[in-house]
């Protein structure tokens, strides 16, 4: 495999949830840009396989951090790597996440709490470490993988993703003078292990709704590189976002209830 993508000035990237789906695709596209990578996930064997694939295919080196980001030790290990001045992290991709099968009142509180933490506390803690370090160095980028669900009322998942959209928009405005861009990447349905891990049968979902992780990540990286704080891949989902904003609230609620 050889890289045809432009080389970028920010060299080392850290990707959470790099063993599957959107995170794995980030790792592949960033490796193709010639970046060194820090890969984070829980599954040691899968991390090793990804590291081997990327080091074998590109002239890069990788580090792996086996971490459950819901554990204090796991979060602290990743935070410490982001704070390190050795091979500093110049691009952070907060991607690790999962969905819950049931809705709020049907879930145990512990499941809801952990789901909220993985989608808000974890990316905020890692963003905090990255922003402090990036301000000192005078630049850097963060991509927070949110969701197009942020633009409609769809349970705690959409509430958490909306929090990351607003945080990213604010963080870019606030840190622009330090050369920092924070982008909320908002994909629609994307073919990964996400729905399978929830035990959902995706055959019933319309084919047109699906995006490829490859396209989602390409768009997210391009928008981040051009300084955008919001990235909504594909015309379909851009149109859906506009519709959610301009349609009467009652109509949106009816559509959400039906889906
Ligand atoms: N797929 C979609 O339709 C879609 C749409 C919009 C947004 N998103 C968002 O995209 C992001 C990535 O999801 P995906 O679709 O790529 O799902 P995926 O294929 O299931 O990948 C999830 C990744 O997160 C890691 N992970 C999960 N829990 C973790 C934990 N506690 N600690 C560390 N790593 C953890 C998993 O690795 P291990 O199991 O090895 O830890 C895996 O690498 C999520 O934030 C999701 O909300 C997905």
PDB file of C-alpha atoms and ligand atoms in Angstrom:
ATOM      1  CA  UNK A   1       0.000   0.000   0.000  1.00  0.00           C
ATOM      2  CA  UNK A   2       1.355   3.432  -0.777  1.00  0.00           C
ATOM      3  CA  UNK A   3       0.065   6.838   0.262  1.00  0.00           C
ATOM      4  CA  UNK A   4      -1.334   9.197  -2.369  1.00  0.00           C
ATOM      5  CA  UNK A   5      -2.733  11.550   0.259  1.00  0.00           C
ATOM      6  CA  UNK A   6      -1.041  14.841   1.133  1.00  0.00           C
ATOM      7  CA  UNK A   7       1.343  14.779   4.093  1.00  0.00           C
ATOM      8  CA  UNK A   8       0.180  17.040   6.918  1.00  0.00           C
ATOM      9  CA  UNK A   9       2.210  19.144   9.336  1.00  0.00           C
ATOM     10  CA  UNK A  10       0.653  17.603  12.471  1.00  0.00           C
ATOM     11  CA  UNK A  11       2.366  14.260  12.775  1.00  0.00           C
ATOM     12  CA  UNK A  12       1.081  12.107  15.621  1.00  0.00           C
ATOM     13  CA  UNK A  13      -2.589  11.204  16.010  1.00  0.00           C
ATOM     14  CA  UNK A  14      -4.420   9.369  18.790  1.00  0.00           C
ATOM     15  CA  UNK A  15      -7.625   7.494  17.913  1.00  0.00           C
ATOM     16  CA  UNK A  16      -9.951   5.999  20.534  1.00  0.00           C
ATOM     17  CA  UNK A  17     -11.968   2.983  19.439  1.00  0.00           C
ATOM     18  CA  UNK A  18      -9.416   2.230  16.707  1.00  0.00           C
ATOM     19  CA  UNK A  19     -10.171  -1.498  16.356  1.00  0.00           C
ATOM     20  CA  UNK A  20     -13.437  -1.281  14.420  1.00  0.00           C
ATOM     21  CA  UNK A  21     -15.708   0.792  12.212  1.00  0.00           C
ATOM     22  CA  UNK A  22     -15.181   4.540  12.039  1.00  0.00           C
ATOM     23  CA  UNK A  23     -12.161   4.522  14.396  1.00  0.00           C
ATOM     24  CA  UNK A  24     -10.388   1.827  12.384  1.00  0.00           C
ATOM     25  CA  UNK A  25     -11.037   3.822   9.220  1.00  0.00           C
ATOM     26  CA  UNK A  26      -9.588   6.949  10.875  1.00  0.00           C
ATOM     27  CA  UNK A  27      -6.490   4.930  11.743  1.00  0.00           C
ATOM     28  CA  UNK A  28      -6.163   3.692   8.156  1.00  0.00           C
ATOM     29  CA  UNK A  29      -6.628   7.099   6.515  1.00  0.00           C
ATOM     30  CA  UNK A  30      -4.300   8.819   8.991  1.00  0.00           C
ATOM     31  CA  UNK A  31      -1.666   6.126   8.413  1.00  0.00           C
ATOM     32  CA  UNK A  32      -2.013   6.789   4.686  1.00  0.00           C
ATOM     33  CA  UNK A  33      -1.202  10.452   5.430  1.00  0.00           C
ATOM     34  CA  UNK A  34       2.033   9.278   7.040  1.00  0.00           C
ATOM     35  CA  UNK A  35       1.047  10.012  10.629  1.00  0.00           C
ATOM     36  CA  UNK A  36       2.317   8.051  13.574  1.00  0.00           C
ATOM     37  CA  UNK A  37      -0.577   6.589  15.510  1.00  0.00           C
ATOM     38  CA  UNK A  38      -1.598   5.879  19.071  1.00  0.00           C
ATOM     39  CA  UNK A  39      -4.388   3.305  18.987  1.00  0.00           C
ATOM     40  CA  UNK A  40      -6.774   2.922  21.925  1.00  0.00           C
ATOM     41  CA  UNK A  41      -9.380   0.203  22.598  1.00  0.00           C
ATOM     42  CA  UNK A  42     -10.110  -2.628  25.048  1.00  0.00           C
ATOM     43  CA  UNK A  43      -9.355  -5.650  22.864  1.00  0.00           C
ATOM     44  CA  UNK A  44      -5.591  -6.318  22.996  1.00  0.00           C
ATOM     45  CA  UNK A  45      -5.549  -8.855  20.134  1.00  0.00           C
ATOM     46  CA  UNK A  46      -7.513  -6.643  17.769  1.00  0.00           C
ATOM     47  CA  UNK A  47      -5.262  -3.682  18.610  1.00  0.00           C
ATOM     48  CA  UNK A  48      -2.205  -5.794  17.802  1.00  0.00           C
ATOM     49  CA  UNK A  49      -3.727  -6.847  14.465  1.00  0.00           C
ATOM     50  CA  UNK A  50      -4.502  -3.213  13.525  1.00  0.00           C
ATOM     51  CA  UNK A  51      -0.988  -2.100  14.521  1.00  0.00           C
ATOM     52  CA  UNK A  52       0.521  -4.886  12.412  1.00  0.00           C
ATOM     53  CA  UNK A  53      -1.644  -4.003   9.396  1.00  0.00           C
ATOM     54  CA  UNK A  54      -0.752  -0.306   9.550  1.00  0.00           C
ATOM     55  CA  UNK A  55       2.965  -0.677  10.249  1.00  0.00           C
ATOM     56  CA  UNK A  56       3.167  -3.275   7.473  1.00  0.00           C
ATOM     57  CA  UNK A  57       1.373  -1.055   4.982  1.00  0.00           C
ATOM     58  CA  UNK A  58       2.793   2.382   5.682  1.00  0.00           C
ATOM     59  CA  UNK A  59       6.080   3.894   6.842  1.00  0.00           C
ATOM     60  CA  UNK A  60       4.711   4.780  10.259  1.00  0.00           C
ATOM     61  CA  UNK A  61       5.045   3.550  13.815  1.00  0.00           C
ATOM     62  CA  UNK A  62       2.176   2.832  16.175  1.00  0.00           C
ATOM     63  CA  UNK A  63       1.693   2.677  19.926  1.00  0.00           C
ATOM     64  CA  UNK A  64      -1.201   0.778  21.448  1.00  0.00           C
ATOM     65  CA  UNK A  65      -2.953   1.570  24.708  1.00  0.00           C
ATOM     66  CA  UNK A  66      -5.200  -1.235  25.915  1.00  0.00           C
ATOM     67  CA  UNK A  67      -7.758   0.711  27.923  1.00  0.00           C
ATOM     68  CA  UNK A  68     -11.359   0.538  28.974  1.00  0.00           C
ATOM     69  CA  UNK A  69     -12.244   4.214  28.782  1.00  0.00           C
ATOM     70  CA  UNK A  70     -14.957   3.722  31.382  1.00  0.00           C
ATOM     71  CA  UNK A  71     -12.272   2.845  33.958  1.00  0.00           C
ATOM     72  CA  UNK A  72     -10.320   5.508  35.787  1.00  0.00           C
ATOM     73  CA  UNK A  73      -7.032   3.708  35.019  1.00  0.00           C
ATOM     74  CA  UNK A  74      -7.876   3.526  31.313  1.00  0.00           C
ATOM     75  CA  UNK A  75      -8.827   7.197  31.084  1.00  0.00           C
ATOM     76  CA  UNK A  76      -5.747   8.232  33.071  1.00  0.00           C
ATOM     77  CA  UNK A  77      -3.390   6.247  30.807  1.00  0.00           C
ATOM     78  CA  UNK A  78      -4.752   7.931  27.678  1.00  0.00           C
ATOM     79  CA  UNK A  79      -4.765  11.347  29.344  1.00  0.00           C
ATOM     80  CA  UNK A  80      -1.109  10.886  30.351  1.00  0.00           C
ATOM     81  CA  UNK A  81      -0.152  10.026  26.753  1.00  0.00           C
ATOM     82  CA  UNK A  82      -1.916  13.148  25.474  1.00  0.00           C
ATOM     83  CA  UNK A  83      -0.054  15.271  28.042  1.00  0.00           C
ATOM     84  CA  UNK A  84       3.346  13.836  27.072  1.00  0.00           C
ATOM     85  CA  UNK A  85       5.814  16.147  25.326  1.00  0.00           C
ATOM     86  CA  UNK A  86       7.471  13.193  23.589  1.00  0.00           C
ATOM     87  CA  UNK A  87       5.967  12.708  20.101  1.00  0.00           C
ATOM     88  CA  UNK A  88       3.132  15.046  21.079  1.00  0.00           C
ATOM     89  CA  UNK A  89      -0.420  14.263  20.020  1.00  0.00           C
ATOM     90  CA  UNK A  90      -1.285  16.780  17.349  1.00  0.00           C
ATOM     91  CA  UNK A  91      -4.594  15.245  16.275  1.00  0.00           C
ATOM     92  CA  UNK A  92      -6.979  13.618  18.761  1.00  0.00           C
ATOM     93  CA  UNK A  93      -9.931  11.589  17.490  1.00  0.00           C
ATOM     94  CA  UNK A  94     -12.511  10.977  20.220  1.00  0.00           C
ATOM     95  CA  UNK A  95     -14.420   8.148  18.610  1.00  0.00           C
ATOM     96  CA  UNK A  96     -14.990   5.213  21.029  1.00  0.00           C
ATOM     97  CA  UNK A  97     -18.671   4.680  21.734  1.00  0.00           C
ATOM     98  CA  UNK A  98     -21.672   2.400  21.602  1.00  0.00           C
ATOM     99  CA  UNK A  99     -25.464   2.541  21.668  1.00  0.00           C
ATOM    100  CA  UNK A 100     -28.058   1.189  24.068  1.00  0.00           C
ATOM    101  CA  UNK A 101     -30.855  -1.077  22.891  1.00  0.00           C
ATOM    102  CA  UNK A 102     -33.601   0.200  25.181  1.00  0.00           C
ATOM    103  CA  UNK A 103     -34.733   3.712  25.993  1.00  0.00           C
ATOM    104  CA  UNK A 104     -33.925   5.723  29.118  1.00  0.00           C
ATOM    105  CA  UNK A 105     -36.494   4.511  31.676  1.00  0.00           C
ATOM    106  CA  UNK A 106     -36.187   0.892  30.464  1.00  0.00           C
ATOM    107  CA  UNK A 107     -32.432   0.763  31.091  1.00  0.00           C
ATOM    108  CA  UNK A 108     -30.653   0.252  34.406  1.00  0.00           C
ATOM    109  CA  UNK A 109     -29.262   3.506  35.716  1.00  0.00           C
ATOM    110  CA  UNK A 110     -25.698   2.080  35.601  1.00  0.00           C
ATOM    111  CA  UNK A 111     -25.974   1.378  31.862  1.00  0.00           C
ATOM    112  CA  UNK A 112     -27.340   4.860  31.191  1.00  0.00           C
ATOM    113  CA  UNK A 113     -24.621   6.460  33.323  1.00  0.00           C
ATOM    114  CA  UNK A 114     -21.804   4.587  31.512  1.00  0.00           C
ATOM    115  CA  UNK A 115     -23.303   5.354  28.109  1.00  0.00           C
ATOM    116  CA  UNK A 116     -23.446   9.055  29.016  1.00  0.00           C
ATOM    117  CA  UNK A 117     -19.854   8.927  30.294  1.00  0.00           C
ATOM    118  CA  UNK A 118     -18.403   7.258  27.178  1.00  0.00           C
ATOM    119  CA  UNK A 119     -20.046   9.885  24.929  1.00  0.00           C
ATOM    120  CA  UNK A 120     -19.419  13.001  27.059  1.00  0.00           C
ATOM    121  CA  UNK A 121     -17.110  12.626  30.082  1.00  0.00           C
ATOM    122  CA  UNK A 122     -14.461  10.642  28.178  1.00  0.00           C
ATOM    123  CA  UNK A 123     -14.177  12.931  25.113  1.00  0.00           C
ATOM    124  CA  UNK A 124     -14.314  16.024  27.362  1.00  0.00           C
ATOM    125  CA  UNK A 125     -11.557  14.754  29.648  1.00  0.00           C
ATOM    126  CA  UNK A 126      -9.313  13.854  26.701  1.00  0.00           C
ATOM    127  CA  UNK A 127     -10.163  17.151  24.946  1.00  0.00           C
ATOM    128  CA  UNK A 128      -9.223  19.033  28.098  1.00  0.00           C
ATOM    129  CA  UNK A 129      -5.792  17.375  28.220  1.00  0.00           C
ATOM    130  CA  UNK A 130      -5.312  17.969  24.488  1.00  0.00           C
ATOM    131  CA  UNK A 131      -6.391  21.628  24.553  1.00  0.00           C
ATOM    132  CA  UNK A 132      -3.997  22.476  27.396  1.00  0.00           C
ATOM    133  CA  UNK A 133      -1.093  20.823  25.516  1.00  0.00           C
ATOM    134  CA  UNK A 134      -2.085  22.215  22.101  1.00  0.00           C
ATOM    135  CA  UNK A 135      -2.371  25.770  23.458  1.00  0.00           C
ATOM    136  CA  UNK A 136       1.180  25.503  24.811  1.00  0.00           C
ATOM    137  CA  UNK A 137       2.441  24.257  21.453  1.00  0.00           C
ATOM    138  CA  UNK A 138       0.406  26.737  19.409  1.00  0.00           C
ATOM    139  CA  UNK A 139      -1.805  24.372  17.407  1.00  0.00           C
ATOM    140  CA  UNK A 140      -3.520  21.050  16.920  1.00  0.00           C
ATOM    141  CA  UNK A 141      -6.799  19.443  15.998  1.00  0.00           C
ATOM    142  CA  UNK A 142      -9.507  17.414  17.713  1.00  0.00           C
ATOM    143  CA  UNK A 143     -12.266  15.452  15.993  1.00  0.00           C
ATOM    144  CA  UNK A 144     -15.199  14.468  18.204  1.00  0.00           C
ATOM    145  CA  UNK A 145     -17.253  11.747  16.545  1.00  0.00           C
ATOM    146  CA  UNK A 146     -20.810  12.847  17.332  1.00  0.00           C
ATOM    147  CA  UNK A 147     -23.851  11.891  15.222  1.00  0.00           C
ATOM    148  CA  UNK A 148     -26.552  13.338  13.020  1.00  0.00           C
ATOM    149  CA  UNK A 149     -28.828  12.113  15.843  1.00  0.00           C
ATOM    150  CA  UNK A 150     -27.707  15.287  17.666  1.00  0.00           C
ATOM    151  CA  UNK A 151     -30.162  17.290  15.544  1.00  0.00           C
ATOM    152  CA  UNK A 152     -33.337  15.427  16.593  1.00  0.00           C
ATOM    153  CA  UNK A 153     -34.715  14.443  20.018  1.00  0.00           C
ATOM    154  CA  UNK A 154     -33.741  10.760  20.171  1.00  0.00           C
ATOM    155  CA  UNK A 155     -33.030   9.818  23.781  1.00  0.00           C
ATOM    156  CA  UNK A 156     -29.839  10.196  25.752  1.00  0.00           C
ATOM    157  CA  UNK A 157     -27.690   9.199  22.743  1.00  0.00           C
ATOM    158  CA  UNK A 158     -28.768  12.292  20.804  1.00  0.00           C
ATOM    159  CA  UNK A 159     -28.549  14.467  23.926  1.00  0.00           C
ATOM    160  CA  UNK A 160     -24.949  13.364  24.527  1.00  0.00           C
ATOM    161  CA  UNK A 161     -23.993  13.869  20.886  1.00  0.00           C
ATOM    162  CA  UNK A 162     -25.571  17.364  20.874  1.00  0.00           C
ATOM    163  CA  UNK A 163     -23.439  18.242  23.898  1.00  0.00           C
ATOM    164  CA  UNK A 164     -20.317  17.346  21.882  1.00  0.00           C
ATOM    165  CA  UNK A 165     -21.547  19.339  18.860  1.00  0.00           C
ATOM    166  CA  UNK A 166     -21.986  22.485  20.941  1.00  0.00           C
ATOM    167  CA  UNK A 167     -18.733  21.917  22.814  1.00  0.00           C
ATOM    168  CA  UNK A 168     -16.823  21.511  19.530  1.00  0.00           C
ATOM    169  CA  UNK A 169     -18.333  24.654  18.004  1.00  0.00           C
ATOM    170  CA  UNK A 170     -17.493  26.671  21.111  1.00  0.00           C
ATOM    171  CA  UNK A 171     -13.991  25.194  21.454  1.00  0.00           C
ATOM    172  CA  UNK A 172     -13.106  26.126  17.872  1.00  0.00           C
ATOM    173  CA  UNK A 173     -14.335  29.703  18.330  1.00  0.00           C
ATOM    174  CA  UNK A 174     -12.521  30.033  21.631  1.00  0.00           C
ATOM    175  CA  UNK A 175      -9.201  28.481  20.559  1.00  0.00           C
ATOM    176  CA  UNK A 176      -8.925  29.734  16.983  1.00  0.00           C
ATOM    177  CA  UNK A 177      -6.261  32.244  18.023  1.00  0.00           C
ATOM    178  CA  UNK A 178      -4.152  29.299  19.262  1.00  0.00           C
ATOM    179  CA  UNK A 179      -4.332  27.543  15.884  1.00  0.00           C
ATOM    180  CA  UNK A 180      -6.667  24.842  17.206  1.00  0.00           C
ATOM    181  CA  UNK A 181      -9.682  23.365  15.400  1.00  0.00           C
ATOM    182  CA  UNK A 182     -12.247  21.138  17.141  1.00  0.00           C
ATOM    183  CA  UNK A 183     -14.652  19.405  14.754  1.00  0.00           C
ATOM    184  CA  UNK A 184     -17.840  17.529  15.593  1.00  0.00           C
ATOM    185  CA  UNK A 185     -18.220  14.801  12.959  1.00  0.00           C
ATOM    186  CA  UNK A 186     -21.917  13.911  12.613  1.00  0.00           C
ATOM    187  CA  UNK A 187     -22.468  10.772  10.538  1.00  0.00           C
ATOM    188  CA  UNK A 188     -25.819   9.157   9.860  1.00  0.00           C
ATOM    189  CA  UNK A 189     -26.185   5.349   9.764  1.00  0.00           C
ATOM    190  CA  UNK A 190     -22.739   3.984   8.958  1.00  0.00           C
ATOM    191  CA  UNK A 191     -21.846   0.364   8.288  1.00  0.00           C
ATOM    192  CA  UNK A 192     -19.702  -0.666  11.266  1.00  0.00           C
ATOM    193  CA  UNK A 193     -20.145  -3.047  14.226  1.00  0.00           C
ATOM    194  CA  UNK A 194     -22.214  -0.421  16.100  1.00  0.00           C
ATOM    195  CA  UNK A 195     -25.693  -1.841  15.378  1.00  0.00           C
ATOM    196  CA  UNK A 196     -24.514  -5.465  15.495  1.00  0.00           C
ATOM    197  CA  UNK A 197     -23.095  -4.897  19.000  1.00  0.00           C
ATOM    198  CA  UNK A 198     -26.546  -3.610  20.001  1.00  0.00           C
ATOM    199  CA  UNK A 199     -28.094  -6.786  18.611  1.00  0.00           C
ATOM    200  CA  UNK A 200     -30.096  -4.806  16.051  1.00  0.00           C
ATOM    201  CA  UNK A 201     -31.273  -6.398  12.832  1.00  0.00           C
ATOM    202  CA  UNK A 202     -30.245  -3.799  10.252  1.00  0.00           C
ATOM    203  CA  UNK A 203     -31.998  -5.499   7.325  1.00  0.00           C
ATOM    204  CA  UNK A 204     -35.091  -3.414   7.983  1.00  0.00           C
ATOM    205  CA  UNK A 205     -33.158  -0.126   7.604  1.00  0.00           C
ATOM    206  CA  UNK A 206     -33.483   1.433   4.129  1.00  0.00           C
ATOM    207  CA  UNK A 207     -30.404   0.840   1.968  1.00  0.00           C
ATOM    208  CA  UNK A 208     -30.197   4.534   1.080  1.00  0.00           C
ATOM    209  CA  UNK A 209     -29.724   5.454   4.728  1.00  0.00           C
ATOM    210  CA  UNK A 210     -26.313   3.768   4.947  1.00  0.00           C
ATOM    211  CA  UNK A 211     -22.953   5.482   4.636  1.00  0.00           C
ATOM    212  CA  UNK A 212     -19.537   3.878   4.266  1.00  0.00           C
ATOM    213  CA  UNK A 213     -17.056   4.524   7.094  1.00  0.00           C
ATOM    214  CA  UNK A 214     -14.475   5.350   4.419  1.00  0.00           C
ATOM    215  CA  UNK A 215     -16.569   8.266   3.083  1.00  0.00           C
ATOM    216  CA  UNK A 216     -17.519   9.488   6.564  1.00  0.00           C
ATOM    217  CA  UNK A 217     -13.892   9.669   7.666  1.00  0.00           C
ATOM    218  CA  UNK A 218     -12.650  11.232   4.427  1.00  0.00           C
ATOM    219  CA  UNK A 219     -15.204  14.028   4.791  1.00  0.00           C
ATOM    220  CA  UNK A 220     -14.485  14.463   8.509  1.00  0.00           C
ATOM    221  CA  UNK A 221     -10.744  14.779   7.957  1.00  0.00           C
ATOM    222  CA  UNK A 222     -11.223  17.204   5.062  1.00  0.00           C
ATOM    223  CA  UNK A 223     -13.574  19.408   7.117  1.00  0.00           C
ATOM    224  CA  UNK A 224     -11.230  19.327  10.106  1.00  0.00           C
ATOM    225  CA  UNK A 225      -8.253  20.248   7.886  1.00  0.00           C
ATOM    226  CA  UNK A 226     -10.190  23.197   6.468  1.00  0.00           C
ATOM    227  CA  UNK A 227     -11.020  24.515   9.938  1.00  0.00           C
ATOM    228  CA  UNK A 228     -14.706  23.563  10.189  1.00  0.00           C
ATOM    229  CA  UNK A 229     -16.220  22.914  13.601  1.00  0.00           C
ATOM    230  CA  UNK A 230     -19.106  20.852  12.165  1.00  0.00           C
ATOM    231  CA  UNK A 231     -18.947  18.075   9.590  1.00  0.00           C
ATOM    232  CA  UNK A 232     -22.059  16.307   8.307  1.00  0.00           C
ATOM    233  CA  UNK A 233     -21.024  13.740   5.672  1.00  0.00           C
ATOM    234  CA  UNK A 234     -23.249  13.219   2.599  1.00  0.00           C
ATOM    235  CA  UNK A 235     -25.894  15.371   0.943  1.00  0.00           C
ATOM    236  CA  UNK A 236     -28.660  13.128   2.309  1.00  0.00           C
ATOM    237  CA  UNK A 237     -27.775  13.820   5.900  1.00  0.00           C
ATOM    238  CA  UNK A 238     -26.996  17.495   5.286  1.00  0.00           C
ATOM    239  CA  UNK A 239     -30.555  17.765   3.916  1.00  0.00           C
ATOM    240  CA  UNK A 240     -31.950  15.852   6.923  1.00  0.00           C
ATOM    241  CA  UNK A 241     -30.189  18.271   9.290  1.00  0.00           C
ATOM    242  CA  UNK A 242     -31.687  21.270   7.469  1.00  0.00           C
ATOM    243  CA  UNK A 243     -35.135  19.637   7.477  1.00  0.00           C
ATOM    244  CA  UNK A 244     -34.924  19.007  11.237  1.00  0.00           C
ATOM    245  CA  UNK A 245     -34.170  22.709  11.743  1.00  0.00           C
ATOM    246  CA  UNK A 246     -36.855  24.195   9.466  1.00  0.00           C
ATOM    247  CA  UNK A 247     -39.781  21.775   9.772  1.00  0.00           C
ATOM    248  CA  UNK A 248     -42.332  22.554  12.488  1.00  0.00           C
ATOM    249  CA  UNK A 249     -41.373  20.923  15.803  1.00  0.00           C
ATOM    250  CA  UNK A 250     -44.585  18.837  15.785  1.00  0.00           C
ATOM    251  CA  UNK A 251     -43.719  17.355  12.382  1.00  0.00           C
ATOM    252  CA  UNK A 252     -40.191  16.470  13.506  1.00  0.00           C
ATOM    253  CA  UNK A 253     -41.568  14.880  16.690  1.00  0.00           C
ATOM    254  CA  UNK A 254     -44.062  12.833  14.664  1.00  0.00           C
ATOM    255  CA  UNK A 255     -41.314  11.612  12.306  1.00  0.00           C
ATOM    256  CA  UNK A 256     -39.030  10.730  15.226  1.00  0.00           C
ATOM    257  CA  UNK A 257     -41.835   8.858  16.996  1.00  0.00           C
ATOM    258  CA  UNK A 258     -42.593   6.875  13.839  1.00  0.00           C
ATOM    259  CA  UNK A 259     -38.906   5.918  13.331  1.00  0.00           C
TER     260      UNK A 259
HETATM  261  N1  LIG B   1     -22.238   3.387  13.053  1.00  0.00           N
HETATM  262  C1  LIG B   1     -23.108   4.382  13.047  1.00  0.00           C
HETATM  263  O1  LIG B   1     -24.210   4.304  12.424  1.00  0.00           O
HETATM  264  C2  LIG B   1     -22.772   5.673  13.762  1.00  0.00           C
HETATM  265  C3  LIG B   1     -23.486   6.838  13.404  1.00  0.00           C
HETATM  266  C4  LIG B   1     -23.190   8.033  14.040  1.00  0.00           C
HETATM  267  C5  LIG B   1     -22.202   8.075  15.008  1.00  0.00           C
HETATM  268  N2  LIG B   1     -21.527   6.944  15.355  1.00  0.00           N
HETATM  269  C6  LIG B   1     -20.489   7.052  16.403  1.00  0.00           C
HETATM  270  O2  LIG B   1     -19.261   6.587  15.873  1.00  0.00           O
HETATM  271  C7  LIG B   1     -18.395   6.166  16.934  1.00  0.00           C
HETATM  272  C8  LIG B   1     -17.744   4.848  16.560  1.00  0.00           C
HETATM  273  O3  LIG B   1     -18.748   3.847  16.418  1.00  0.00           O
HETATM  274  P1  LIG B   1     -18.703   2.728  15.284  1.00  0.00           P
HETATM  275  O4  LIG B   1     -19.962   2.870  14.517  1.00  0.00           O
HETATM  276  O5  LIG B   1     -17.418   2.742  14.558  1.00  0.00           O
HETATM  277  O6  LIG B   1     -18.858   1.422  16.215  1.00  0.00           O
HETATM  278  P2  LIG B   1     -17.985   0.090  16.357  1.00  0.00           P
HETATM  279  O7  LIG B   1     -17.661  -0.482  15.025  1.00  0.00           O
HETATM  280  O8  LIG B   1     -18.751  -0.751  17.318  1.00  0.00           O
HETATM  281  O9  LIG B   1     -16.622   0.599  17.047  1.00  0.00           O
HETATM  282  C9  LIG B   1     -16.592   1.060  18.373  1.00  0.00           C
HETATM  283  C10 LIG B   1     -15.145   1.192  18.856  1.00  0.00           C
HETATM  284  O10 LIG B   1     -15.148   1.745  20.182  1.00  0.00           O
HETATM  285  C11 LIG B   1     -14.366   0.913  21.042  1.00  0.00           C
HETATM  286  N3  LIG B   1     -14.921   0.996  22.395  1.00  0.00           N
HETATM  287  C12 LIG B   1     -16.214   0.777  22.778  1.00  0.00           C
HETATM  288  N4  LIG B   1     -16.332   0.910  24.100  1.00  0.00           N
HETATM  289  C13 LIG B   1     -15.103   1.221  24.582  1.00  0.00           C
HETATM  290  C14 LIG B   1     -14.568   1.454  25.882  1.00  0.00           C
HETATM  291  N5  LIG B   1     -15.340   1.387  26.977  1.00  0.00           N
HETATM  292  N6  LIG B   1     -13.265   1.750  26.014  1.00  0.00           N
HETATM  293  C15 LIG B   1     -12.463   1.794  24.922  1.00  0.00           C
HETATM  294  N7  LIG B   1     -12.899   1.580  23.659  1.00  0.00           N
HETATM  295  C16 LIG B   1     -14.203   1.291  23.499  1.00  0.00           C
HETATM  296  C17 LIG B   1     -14.441  -0.487  20.409  1.00  0.00           C
HETATM  297  O11 LIG B   1     -13.297  -1.278  20.698  1.00  0.00           O
HETATM  298  P3  LIG B   1     -13.205  -2.414  21.841  1.00  0.00           P
HETATM  299  O12 LIG B   1     -14.518  -3.156  21.870  1.00  0.00           O
HETATM  300  O13 LIG B   1     -12.019  -3.234  21.468  1.00  0.00           O
HETATM  301  O14 LIG B   1     -12.932  -1.651  23.102  1.00  0.00           O
HETATM  302  C18 LIG B   1     -14.405  -0.139  18.925  1.00  0.00           C
HETATM  303  O15 LIG B   1     -13.083   0.038  18.488  1.00  0.00           O
HETATM  304  C19 LIG B   1     -19.299   6.113  18.197  1.00  0.00           C
HETATM  305  O16 LIG B   1     -19.016   7.227  19.012  1.00  0.00           O
HETATM  306  C20 LIG B   1     -20.718   6.188  17.637  1.00  0.00           C
HETATM  307  O17 LIG B   1     -21.601   6.780  18.556  1.00  0.00           O
HETATM  308  C21 LIG B   1     -21.792   5.741  14.754  1.00  0.00           C
END
